[in-house]
Structures are given as structure tokens and as C-alpha cells.
Amino acid sequence: MLFKLHPDTPKFQVFVLLNQELIYFLNKSIKQKTFGKGLFSRKLVGRACWSNVKSSPKKNDLTRDKFQKLFENLKSETEATREQLHRIVVDNQDLSSFFLTPNPALLGFLHQNTFNAFKVLAAHLYGATKDLQPIIDAAGGVNIHEHFEAFRTDTLNGNICKSCGMEKLAPFRANIGVENQWRADYDHQLCKSKYPLFAVHPDNLIPLCDVCNQDAKKAKDLFVAEDTSLRYSFYPFTEEAHSYVSLEIENLRDPNPSVKVSWNTSDSILINKLDTWDNIYEIKNRVEGEFYNLDQIVDNEIQPESYTEFEHEVSRKARAISDSTLKSKPWAYWYHKFFCVLDSIDKDAFWERSKFVQSMAMDGGDYILSVQATS
């Protein structure tokens, strides 16, 4: 994460309750011989999960059906294995500890059919069960739309993606109620297809922008690199990357100078986490792509008519930026970092190169127009 989450970020109580119900079910499944109502708690959530069943063979399986298929597969495992599964889920509720010592093969002891049934249930709990009204009622009446609006308030996390700082979580529309506002998808930091035990863990689900969640991350594993080696990742509630990021302007006098992103730490664990963050969300490629044309960036941002104005505006944009701006303006962090770098280099050389490139472009344009006029 570029910025850690605000410490007062509210937990989505629907996920809290569903996570508790899943743990309850796994515990009851250790000894119980047949699938029945006793596998579910007597609370509103347990009753809602039991009651949510398909009404005919042609209907898609609902929550109870998904639980039943997991139970049937658990019965093919030994009692010791069922106890192990329950113990692992209970012992790994503190996600900060899991991020500190990750174990991607946590459920490797399960038969593949059992794991697949667990995965299907996990996806259904997140995708459909969370929207059951009795469960929302049990969670104080706060549904996922209301939780999202609370999450992105300016006094907490703001409407900018905490992972990249580049995109809004979702546009806010005037004259539209909470239920009909657009919202960001909740990203599973530990993807539910590989870590189904965390599918509805409230600390595992974080709203991210579409680019981070759908285009960049997809189903990438935070803790397993492409070469299958173990890697580490920032824990979003307590860790952040922004202090360890550097921007440099390379080839300043060339026709096309470029911005390069690098890490300003020698700590091997931090570098590993920064590399993971970059790999998961394509941070370097996105930033370096944004600043592909530096002359256009300068023209768009300050539109200088003289070197004096250019120098003054660059220095102004390099001044300290408030947290409220970082939370409300896309790319604010990255543009501020760019202008800080631009303010620290030989601005006169940058200006002269920029004016030379622009004059060449104008001369080329005049030449093309003159050729067209005589042809």
C-alpha cells in the first residue's frame, strides 16, 4: 500500500459475523456425523445461512447448499484433519501475524475436492450471502454500500485508492442516495481462490480502485512470486510505501528525458515488500507511463510563459502537500514528488531543452504546412 489505512477504519460487521459463522461451522463439523441445522449457530446469521437454500433442482445452489457440499467433503477427511482445519482458521485470525510470517501452503493438507468446495463456499459467502437482509440486520443494518461510504469519508481514508494514490475509488454523484452510489470493489488482499479461509475475514477486504484490483492485481498471490519463491507484503493497516519511494529524471538534456521510480532503502525486507507492491499493482510502469512526456506535464500543470514563471511555479508546486489533498486528489502524491525532483535539478537546462524541442516542433509544423500549400 502507498498509504496505510486510517486506524479508525470501520470493520464491516457483515464480514465479522460471516467469518464467525464460518469458524462455528468448521468447529461443529469436526464431530457431527450428518449435515443439519446443528452445524449453524442459533444467531440470526446462522439461521439466515441455513434458510438460504435452493427451492428446486433447477435453481442454483444457495448458501446452505454450499455449506453442505463442504461438509460432505470434510466427511471424507479424517477427524484429525477436520480438527486441524478448524485450528488453523482460529490460529490465523490475526492477519498482521500472517503477513509477518506468511504460509501460502496453509491448507495444503486438504484433499483437492475439499479445498475446491471450501473455495466455492468462500466465493459465495462474499458474493451473495453478505447481501442477505437478515445478516445485514444482525450487523446493525449497515450494508456494504453504507460501509463503503463510511470507509471513504475525508476524515478517514478519503476517496483515493490507498494502494496506488493514482485513481479515485469511485466517483461521487450529487443527488444520489447511498444505495445507488457507485462503489469500489472490495479487494481480497489474500485472494479467496487461494486462501478461502480469509474470504470474509474483515481485515482481508479493502476497497481499491478498478485499475489496482481488476487490471493489475487480479488473482496474483501476495506471498508467492512468479518463480514460486516466498515473498513479503505490506500489511495495509500498519505499513505503507510512500516514505521509501524515489523519483529521478534521467537523460535531462535528451529530447525525451524520462522519470524512473526506485526505492530509497537498503533494508532487504522493505525492498522485498516494495518489489511485491510494484509487481502486484504495476506501480513503476503506471507512474513512469504517466510521466512519459515531461514537457506536456509541465505545460498542462503550470503553462509557463517565461523561465521566471516556470521556476516560480515549479517551486510552488514543490511545497509541502496536506494529507487532505493526498486523500482527495488523484495523482497528488506522485505529481508533488515529480515537482520536488524538478525543483532540485538544473531547471535552466530543463527549460532550455524544452524550448528547443518546442521550437523544433513548430519549425517542423511550419515546414509541413508550407509543403501542403505548394503541392
PDB file of C-alpha atoms in Angstrom, residues 10 142-159 169-173 176-184 186 207:
ATOM      1  CA  PRO A  10     -14.606   0.736  10.466  1.00  0.00           C
ATOM      2  CA  VAL A 142     -25.189  -1.461   7.676  1.00  0.00           C
ATOM      3  CA  ASN A 143     -24.845  -2.962   4.202  1.00  0.00           C
ATOM      4  CA  ILE A 144     -21.740  -2.886   2.016  1.00  0.00           C
ATOM      5  CA  HIS A 145     -22.740   0.375   0.298  1.00  0.00           C
ATOM      6  CA  GLU A 146     -23.037   2.164   3.630  1.00  0.00           C
ATOM      7  CA  HIS A 147     -19.768   0.685   4.845  1.00  0.00           C
ATOM      8  CA  PHE A 148     -18.023   1.879   1.682  1.00  0.00           C
ATOM      9  CA  GLU A 149     -19.334   5.420   2.173  1.00  0.00           C
ATOM     10  CA  ALA A 150     -18.033   5.336   5.755  1.00  0.00           C
ATOM     11  CA  PHE A 151     -14.686   3.946   4.594  1.00  0.00           C
ATOM     12  CA  ARG A 152     -14.053   6.757   2.098  1.00  0.00           C
ATOM     13  CA  THR A 153     -15.046   9.774   4.202  1.00  0.00           C
ATOM     14  CA  ASP A 154     -12.485  12.590   4.122  1.00  0.00           C
ATOM     15  CA  THR A 155     -11.802  12.218   7.852  1.00  0.00           C
ATOM     16  CA  LEU A 156     -10.798   8.578   7.354  1.00  0.00           C
ATOM     17  CA  ASN A 157      -9.404   7.171   4.109  1.00  0.00           C
ATOM     18  CA  GLY A 158     -10.725   9.591   1.516  1.00  0.00           C
ATOM     19  CA  ASN A 159     -11.798   8.686  -1.991  1.00  0.00           C
ATOM     20  CA  LEU A 169     -12.142   4.672  -5.526  1.00  0.00           C
ATOM     21  CA  ALA A 170     -15.401   5.733  -7.185  1.00  0.00           C
ATOM     22  CA  PRO A 171     -16.960   8.962  -8.466  1.00  0.00           C
ATOM     23  CA  PHE A 172     -19.335  10.624  -6.023  1.00  0.00           C
ATOM     24  CA  ARG A 173     -22.608  11.741  -7.590  1.00  0.00           C
ATOM     25  CA  ILE A 176     -27.922  10.156  -5.443  1.00  0.00           C
ATOM     26  CA  GLY A 177     -28.596   8.124  -2.298  1.00  0.00           C
ATOM     27  CA  VAL A 178     -26.047   5.832  -0.684  1.00  0.00           C
ATOM     28  CA  GLU A 179     -27.653   2.681  -2.096  1.00  0.00           C
ATOM     29  CA  ASN A 180     -27.277   3.906  -5.665  1.00  0.00           C
ATOM     30  CA  GLN A 181     -23.821   5.458  -5.429  1.00  0.00           C
ATOM     31  CA  TRP A 182     -21.119   3.668  -7.371  1.00  0.00           C
ATOM     32  CA  ARG A 183     -18.643   1.917  -5.117  1.00  0.00           C
ATOM     33  CA  ALA A 184     -15.248   0.323  -5.485  1.00  0.00           C
ATOM     34  CA  TYR A 186     -13.510  -4.869  -2.144  1.00  0.00           C
ATOM     35  CA  PRO A 207     -11.776  -1.157  -1.338  1.00  0.00           C
TER      36      PRO A 207
END
